[in-house]
Amino acid sequence: VWCFSELFFIREPQDVTVTRKDPVFLDCQAHGEVPIKVTWLKNGAKVSESKRIQVLSNGSLYISEVEGRRGAQSDEGFYQCLAVNKYGAILSQKAHLALSTISAFEIQPVSTEVQEGGVARFTCKISSNPPAVVTWEFNRTTLPATTDRMAALPTGVLQIYDVGPGDMGSYRCVAATMAHRRRSAEAALTVTPGTKASKPFNTPTIVAGPQNVTAALHQTVVLECMATGNPKPIISWSRLDHRSIDVFFTRMLGNGNLLISDVRLHHAGVYVCRATTPGTRNFTVAMATLTVLAPPSFIEWPESLTRPRAGTARFVCQAEGIPTPKMSWLKNGRKMHSNGRIKMYNSKLVINQIIPEDDAIYQCMAENTQGSVLSRARLTVVMSEDRPSAPCNVHAETVSSSAILLAWDRPLYNADKVIAYSVHYMKAEGLNNEEYQVVLGNDTTHYVIDDLEPASNYSFYIVAYMPMGASQMSDHVTQSTLEDVPLRPPEISLTSRSPTDILISWLPIPAKYRRGRVVLYRLSFRLSTDSTVQVLELPGTSHEHLLQGLRPDSVYLVRITAATRVGLGESSVWTSHKTPKATSVQVPRSPELHLEPLNCTTISVRWQRDAEDPAAIQGYKLFYKEEGQQEHGPIILAPSELLHTLSGLDPRRKYHVRLLAYSNIEDGYQADQTVSTPGCVSVRDRLVPPPPPPHHLYAKANGSFAVFLHWRRPAFTAAQTINYTIRCNPVGLQNASLVLYLQTSETHMLVQGLEPNTKYEFAVRLHVDQLSSPWSPVVYQATLPEAPAGPPVGVKVTLIEDDTALVSWKPPDGPETVVTRYTILYASRKAWIAGEWQVLHRGGAITMALLENLVAGDVYIVKISASNEVGEGPFSNSVELAVLPKDPSGSNQRPKRLDSADAKVYSGYYHLDRKSMTGIAVGVGIALTCILVCVLILICRSKARKSSASKTAQNGTQPLPLPGAPGSPGDERGKKLSRVIGSQESSVPVTMPCSFIDAKGGSDLIINSYGPIIKNNSKKKWLFFQDSKRMRAEQSQKFPPAAARFRQPDPAVLIGSPARAPALPGLSGAATDTEHSAHSEGSQDTGDSGRFSHESSAELRLSAALSGSPWSSGALAGGAAVANQAPPAQGAGPAGPLAAP
């Protein structure tokens, strides 16, 4: 099944080489709708038939005798057949008819002398067509192609290993073709005898290494490698790219030569010959590059089209080959040329405003030195008379540096039949500019073209389409885009003419990166050890500037920025330059340096020496480094060299190169310059179709400042490395320089640094093998709003019922703030100190809430925050609400309303206002005064107790008189007793010998020499529940106000007078310390609630010992009672427990 049935070739002519006077047939058979007429072209001109040259009935060309004379009589050349029928014409591929030729020997074998056991090598070279077969003769006898010791290579080389006396003689090569045979001159081989001693050890040496070879497909290639050494080295082969060598088409020839038969494209590369001494690591290498040429072949073919009149047809054709094929287009077998309606863009053919004469067969032809190939397609023009008129009133308006708005009116006739509009635009300046087309629906009459270059003129026209045809072109309009800031800075060069200056020069920015007219250059420079930057502004027409008055032998950093009328572009990186030393010695001046990228990985470094430089130089030193990487060098160059090539660089990188001349004294002044390597290949250079764009682009907001993108890669083999570029800009962006471009090798990316609550558009393209795809379809995504930056304002709290309050507020300040929820925190002061808040939530549209179940008498703290889906904002200042206790009389008034203006701020501590601070200060002052008064009272009472105890002890041995009686005798004994007690007061309670107490405080058991003392607890109970007023009355009648304390001179217990004197006839004294009564006057005055000091506790223990039981719970808590072994007191019964009556 033929894909193109109108007309095609079954057979096409092929290259042929013949001898003079031989006949030749050139085949050409076309198939299609008859009749088909075939004509022949030679070198593009029609071949005239004659008796010697005839076109056969099948279309083939027959030449009975090929002529080889020079001039018009020669039949050599390129032949093509042209087939024509009613659909059009097609042209065949080119076939080269050549005559067999052979030249004289270019290289003859040379006589040589070799030591016995060494190696000998002869070579010869001759050019012929077809290539001659070279053989060798020894003493005019043909040698075999290979033996154990000899190898005759197809390249014309004879190798002889382990030469012996039998190899002496004459050698010559014989070159033969199908029509010719040539013999070279003879060369003699002389063999000298070797030494009988053992041969010394020699490292391997390659005497004949491989040479760079260029071969066509399917040819045979030999890479020679001949090495010597002792012991005999082992020769091995490898590829520099570490790929394996093809074993199916590769074999070793002789003693180390590599033969590749039927060369293919994958055989191309760098081959390394390695000669190694057996059993050691001593080796030497040599390498050569094999380049494989390939004829053109199509990777994309044009397709037949059917278009209406006045429409547009586009044919695409892509081919590959080595070297790169040249593309051209044919119409009915004739070469086409660009005009106003027809444009050719190397791989594309665009025909605008189609007319009936455009109905034809079109061919794409790709050709290089290895051959040519053609592909065909037909354009069928559909005629229609009922066409709309052209769109009218077309006008354009500049929007930004990359966008132009195009608007038009509908056609005046048949506008209702229009189904689409086609917008065509191209650069208005230059030749052979590519035209772009955008198809729009019929529901619009304006369009923004937003992928234009800044500061460029564009031409536009519009065509209206209907189902069966298209309108004429509208009038052309021209409009310019605005300028933009320069896309890159100039490349600068730095040199020094003296130790105190630097000459800064730069080249103009290329037009594609300039994006307007440069009006200003800004130079910045500083010492590398100083952060202070000095800035100079120079006019846009300048190209150099001399910095003077600098420090010698110092490193300066320089950078430059270019500006258009729009603004400053990107600054260059800091370029360093060291000023020369200040010396009286004449050092070489800096050379004039020029850098030029030869390709994506190679830079040409050229320089000129200053003609007036009197210094004698020994050579040059070259240094270079990639931006941000370590410096390479120095590369030492001879003084006669003025050119050097830096290769093996990375594409699309910026390199800094510095060069200086040096003498036998010291280095000279250096020159610095930067240069950028270009990209390796582009789509047009390689003539391969661009890869498809990524698909299924998906965007999702990831907060207020980021958007997550995900996409899928097209169907490629997994071995290919793919990189992606993401384009991001806000919708409606006017300035193209603000478009954000990001790179990644993943199929997803988090785009950060965006503006909150802003709608963005995203697109992705991929890069593979230096090719770039178109942009993917645009997706739109808005970032989330930013979390509220401030709290709600105007917070007010009002008590509306006894246990319910109303809190109200206003949204946070800021027009862009979005609130979806409010959080209300409230707590009483006690709960607030414990960190226990009650939480309420309200929607973003609600600005009030009820606080219920409040406790009367508490003060509540309230604060509010706003939040949205992104996060929560800060809380407002806290507001206090006092809930007063209920008044039974009903006179309790509602507290006043509090708002945020009266609020106290709580941030971990309770902040008080001025009134509260005043109240607290007054309260603290009153408390301190009370404490001071109490301390003074206690001190005074303590002194009074000591005084009264001394007076009572003076009369302790006598019965105590009744109230109103005169003073009792025995004052002298009382004084003695007072002195004794006073001396031991600090050690109360006192223990006597042979006395034991329970010191653990677990009981109040007292033991003396007679046994345990049994207490009468019932007495304590009675005394505890007695009426305090009645007790005080009885005490005032019977005893003095102070308790009597004494110690008898003989062993006795410490006793105190009991509450009732008649129970102890032999004892008298005060019975009770009124300070320790639960309802005593002292307790009521001091407010100590029955607690006592150290002095009072000691006195109480004495009193309890006399009575046999404590007088109160306070006395029990003070410690255990103390008793001493003692005889009965005067007037008392036998020693034993003392019991109250």
PDB file of N, CA and C in Angstrom, residues 167-214:
ATOM      1  N   ASP A 167      65.058 -11.240   6.757  1.00  0.00           N
ATOM      2  CA  ASP A 167      64.156 -10.173   6.335  1.00  0.00           C
ATOM      3  C   ASP A 167      64.875  -9.098   5.538  1.00  0.00           C
ATOM      4  N   MET A 168      66.196  -9.231   5.402  1.00  0.00           N
ATOM      5  CA  MET A 168      66.922  -8.232   4.637  1.00  0.00           C
ATOM      6  C   MET A 168      66.554  -8.351   3.162  1.00  0.00           C
ATOM      7  N   GLY A 169      66.333  -7.187   2.534  1.00  0.00           N
ATOM      8  CA  GLY A 169      65.985  -7.165   1.129  1.00  0.00           C
ATOM      9  C   GLY A 169      65.287  -5.878   0.770  1.00  0.00           C
ATOM     10  N   SER A 170      64.582  -5.893  -0.395  1.00  0.00           N
ATOM     11  CA  SER A 170      63.868  -4.703  -0.871  1.00  0.00           C
ATOM     12  C   SER A 170      62.371  -4.937  -0.763  1.00  0.00           C
ATOM     13  N   TYR A 171      61.700  -3.853  -0.399  1.00  0.00           N
ATOM     14  CA  TYR A 171      60.247  -3.917  -0.211  1.00  0.00           C
ATOM     15  C   TYR A 171      59.616  -2.813  -1.056  1.00  0.00           C
ATOM     16  N   ARG A 172      58.421  -3.091  -1.629  1.00  0.00           N
ATOM     17  CA  ARG A 172      57.646  -2.094  -2.335  1.00  0.00           C
ATOM     18  C   ARG A 172      56.175  -2.448  -2.215  1.00  0.00           C
ATOM     19  N   CYS A 173      55.303  -1.399  -2.344  1.00  0.00           N
ATOM     20  CA  CYS A 173      53.857  -1.615  -2.251  1.00  0.00           C
ATOM     21  C   CYS A 173      53.262  -1.519  -3.650  1.00  0.00           C
ATOM     22  N   VAL A 174      52.140  -2.222  -3.847  1.00  0.00           N
ATOM     23  CA  VAL A 174      51.420  -2.252  -5.114  1.00  0.00           C
ATOM     24  C   VAL A 174      49.985  -1.833  -4.834  1.00  0.00           C
ATOM     25  N   ALA A 175      49.510  -0.758  -5.531  1.00  0.00           N
ATOM     26  CA  ALA A 175      48.140  -0.261  -5.385  1.00  0.00           C
ATOM     27  C   ALA A 175      47.380  -0.591  -6.652  1.00  0.00           C
ATOM     28  N   ALA A 176      46.199  -1.251  -6.522  1.00  0.00           N
ATOM     29  CA  ALA A 176      45.438  -1.688  -7.694  1.00  0.00           C
ATOM     30  C   ALA A 176      43.971  -1.343  -7.535  1.00  0.00           C
ATOM     31  N   THR A 177      43.367  -0.889  -8.658  1.00  0.00           N
ATOM     32  CA  THR A 177      41.928  -0.706  -8.751  1.00  0.00           C
ATOM     33  C   THR A 177      41.428  -1.574  -9.897  1.00  0.00           C
ATOM     34  N   MET A 178      40.120  -1.450 -10.215  1.00  0.00           N
ATOM     35  CA  MET A 178      39.585  -2.271 -11.281  1.00  0.00           C
ATOM     36  C   MET A 178      40.136  -1.866 -12.647  1.00  0.00           C
ATOM     37  N   ALA A 179      40.737  -0.682 -12.733  1.00  0.00           N
ATOM     38  CA  ALA A 179      41.245  -0.226 -14.034  1.00  0.00           C
ATOM     39  C   ALA A 179      42.709   0.149 -14.001  1.00  0.00           C
ATOM     40  N   HIS A 180      43.303   0.238 -12.820  1.00  0.00           N
ATOM     41  CA  HIS A 180      44.665   0.724 -12.750  1.00  0.00           C
ATOM     42  C   HIS A 180      45.472  -0.118 -11.760  1.00  0.00           C
ATOM     43  N   ARG A 181      46.822  -0.011 -11.954  1.00  0.00           N
ATOM     44  CA  ARG A 181      47.738  -0.715 -11.055  1.00  0.00           C
ATOM     45  C   ARG A 181      49.003   0.116 -10.972  1.00  0.00           C
ATOM     46  N   ARG A 182      49.458   0.425  -9.757  1.00  0.00           N
ATOM     47  CA  ARG A 182      50.655   1.235  -9.559  1.00  0.00           C
ATOM     48  C   ARG A 182      51.576   0.536  -8.555  1.00  0.00           C
ATOM     49  N   ARG A 183      52.937   0.679  -8.809  1.00  0.00           N
ATOM     50  CA  ARG A 183      53.952   0.114  -7.914  1.00  0.00           C
ATOM     51  C   ARG A 183      54.802   1.261  -7.391  1.00  0.00           C
ATOM     52  N   SER A 184      55.131   1.186  -6.131  1.00  0.00           N
ATOM     53  CA  SER A 184      55.932   2.223  -5.508  1.00  0.00           C
ATOM     54  C   SER A 184      57.410   1.952  -5.746  1.00  0.00           C
ATOM     55  N   ALA A 185      58.215   2.891  -5.301  1.00  0.00           N
ATOM     56  CA  ALA A 185      59.654   2.680  -5.319  1.00  0.00           C
ATOM     57  C   ALA A 185      60.025   1.642  -4.271  1.00  0.00           C
ATOM     58  N   GLU A 186      61.193   1.004  -4.481  1.00  0.00           N
ATOM     59  CA  GLU A 186      61.636  -0.023  -3.556  1.00  0.00           C
ATOM     60  C   GLU A 186      62.416   0.606  -2.399  1.00  0.00           C
ATOM     61  N   ALA A 187      62.287  -0.014  -1.237  1.00  0.00           N
ATOM     62  CA  ALA A 187      63.014   0.424  -0.039  1.00  0.00           C
ATOM     63  C   ALA A 187      63.734  -0.768   0.541  1.00  0.00           C
ATOM     64  N   ALA A 188      65.002  -0.568   0.964  1.00  0.00           N
ATOM     65  CA  ALA A 188      65.836  -1.652   1.469  1.00  0.00           C
ATOM     66  C   ALA A 188      65.756  -1.730   2.982  1.00  0.00           C
ATOM     67  N   LEU A 189      65.723  -2.944   3.492  1.00  0.00           N
ATOM     68  CA  LEU A 189      65.767  -3.204   4.939  1.00  0.00           C
ATOM     69  C   LEU A 189      67.115  -3.810   5.257  1.00  0.00           C
ATOM     70  N   THR A 190      67.874  -3.143   6.119  1.00  0.00           N
ATOM     71  CA  THR A 190      69.181  -3.622   6.553  1.00  0.00           C
ATOM     72  C   THR A 190      69.074  -4.065   8.000  1.00  0.00           C
ATOM     73  N   VAL A 191      69.589  -5.267   8.290  1.00  0.00           N
ATOM     74  CA  VAL A 191      69.514  -5.826   9.640  1.00  0.00           C
ATOM     75  C   VAL A 191      70.926  -5.874  10.203  1.00  0.00           C
ATOM     76  N   THR A 192      71.142  -5.241  11.339  1.00  0.00           N
ATOM     77  CA  THR A 192      72.433  -5.267  12.020  1.00  0.00           C
ATOM     78  C   THR A 192      72.375  -6.297  13.118  1.00  0.00           C
ATOM     79  N   PRO A 193      73.500  -7.003  13.344  1.00  0.00           N
ATOM     80  CA  PRO A 193      73.467  -8.048  14.384  1.00  0.00           C
ATOM     81  C   PRO A 193      73.295  -7.443  15.779  1.00  0.00           C
ATOM     82  N   GLY A 194      72.584  -8.148  16.623  1.00  0.00           N
ATOM     83  CA  GLY A 194      72.366  -7.689  17.981  1.00  0.00           C
ATOM     84  C   GLY A 194      73.452  -8.161  18.903  1.00  0.00           C
ATOM     85  N   THR A 195      73.526  -7.605  20.122  1.00  0.00           N
ATOM     86  CA  THR A 195      74.521  -7.995  21.122  1.00  0.00           C
ATOM     87  C   THR A 195      74.134  -9.317  21.735  1.00  0.00           C
ATOM     88  N   LYS A 196      75.192 -10.122  22.116  1.00  0.00           N
ATOM     89  CA  LYS A 196      74.917 -11.412  22.734  1.00  0.00           C
ATOM     90  C   LYS A 196      74.487 -11.275  24.182  1.00  0.00           C
ATOM     91  N   ALA A 197      74.871 -10.161  24.804  1.00  0.00           N
ATOM     92  CA  ALA A 197      74.474  -9.966  26.215  1.00  0.00           C
ATOM     93  C   ALA A 197      72.961  -9.821  26.301  1.00  0.00           C
ATOM     94  N   SER A 198      72.479 -10.073  27.515  1.00  0.00           N
ATOM     95  CA  SER A 198      71.035  -9.958  27.718  1.00  0.00           C
ATOM     96  C   SER A 198      70.591  -8.521  27.487  1.00  0.00           C
ATOM     97  N   LYS A 199      69.447  -8.391  26.876  1.00  0.00           N
ATOM     98  CA  LYS A 199      68.931  -7.077  26.566  1.00  0.00           C
ATOM     99  C   LYS A 199      68.478  -6.375  27.837  1.00  0.00           C
ATOM    100  N   PRO A 200      68.774  -5.095  27.948  1.00  0.00           N
ATOM    101  CA  PRO A 200      68.344  -4.370  29.152  1.00  0.00           C
ATOM    102  C   PRO A 200      66.838  -4.168  29.149  1.00  0.00           C
ATOM    103  N   PHE A 201      66.327  -3.895  30.346  1.00  0.00           N
ATOM    104  CA  PHE A 201      64.891  -3.637  30.476  1.00  0.00           C
ATOM    105  C   PHE A 201      64.557  -2.273  29.868  1.00  0.00           C
ATOM    106  N   ASN A 202      63.509  -2.253  29.019  1.00  0.00           N
ATOM    107  CA  ASN A 202      63.051  -1.009  28.394  1.00  0.00           C
ATOM    108  C   ASN A 202      61.560  -0.860  28.609  1.00  0.00           C
ATOM    109  N   THR A 203      61.162   0.327  29.015  1.00  0.00           N
ATOM    110  CA  THR A 203      59.725   0.595  29.161  1.00  0.00           C
ATOM    111  C   THR A 203      59.080   0.599  27.788  1.00  0.00           C
ATOM    112  N   PRO A 204      57.795   0.310  27.696  1.00  0.00           N
ATOM    113  CA  PRO A 204      57.147   0.234  26.384  1.00  0.00           C
ATOM    114  C   PRO A 204      57.097   1.611  25.711  1.00  0.00           C
ATOM    115  N   THR A 205      57.287   1.599  24.418  1.00  0.00           N
ATOM    116  CA  THR A 205      57.239   2.816  23.612  1.00  0.00           C
ATOM    117  C   THR A 205      56.402   2.541  22.378  1.00  0.00           C
ATOM    118  N   ILE A 206      55.426   3.418  22.109  1.00  0.00           N
ATOM    119  CA  ILE A 206      54.594   3.277  20.917  1.00  0.00           C
ATOM    120  C   ILE A 206      55.287   4.013  19.778  1.00  0.00           C
ATOM    121  N   VAL A 207      55.776   3.251  18.816  1.00  0.00           N
ATOM    122  CA  VAL A 207      56.511   3.856  17.698  1.00  0.00           C
ATOM    123  C   VAL A 207      55.578   4.309  16.590  1.00  0.00           C
ATOM    124  N   ALA A 208      54.386   3.728  16.498  1.00  0.00           N
ATOM    125  CA  ALA A 208      53.397   4.135  15.488  1.00  0.00           C
ATOM    126  C   ALA A 208      52.027   4.012  16.123  1.00  0.00           C
ATOM    127  N   GLY A 209      51.467   5.158  16.502  1.00  0.00           N
ATOM    128  CA  GLY A 209      50.171   5.152  17.161  1.00  0.00           C
ATOM    129  C   GLY A 209      49.036   5.371  16.183  1.00  0.00           C
ATOM    130  N   PRO A 210      47.810   5.234  16.659  1.00  0.00           N
ATOM    131  CA  PRO A 210      46.654   5.429  15.781  1.00  0.00           C
ATOM    132  C   PRO A 210      46.521   6.883  15.356  1.00  0.00           C
ATOM    133  N   GLN A 211      45.938   7.094  14.188  1.00  0.00           N
ATOM    134  CA  GLN A 211      45.703   8.420  13.635  1.00  0.00           C
ATOM    135  C   GLN A 211      44.200   8.657  13.533  1.00  0.00           C
ATOM    136  N   ASN A 212      43.806   9.949  13.644  1.00  0.00           N
ATOM    137  CA  ASN A 212      42.385  10.294  13.495  1.00  0.00           C
ATOM    138  C   ASN A 212      41.890   9.855  12.120  1.00  0.00           C
ATOM    139  N   VAL A 213      40.719   9.239  12.112  1.00  0.00           N
ATOM    140  CA  VAL A 213      40.178   8.668  10.884  1.00  0.00           C
ATOM    141  C   VAL A 213      38.751   9.155  10.694  1.00  0.00           C
ATOM    142  N   THR A 214      38.421   9.505   9.464  1.00  0.00           N
ATOM    143  CA  THR A 214      37.043   9.824   9.084  1.00  0.00           C
ATOM    144  C   THR A 214      36.609   8.816   8.035  1.00  0.00           C
TER     145      THR A 214
END
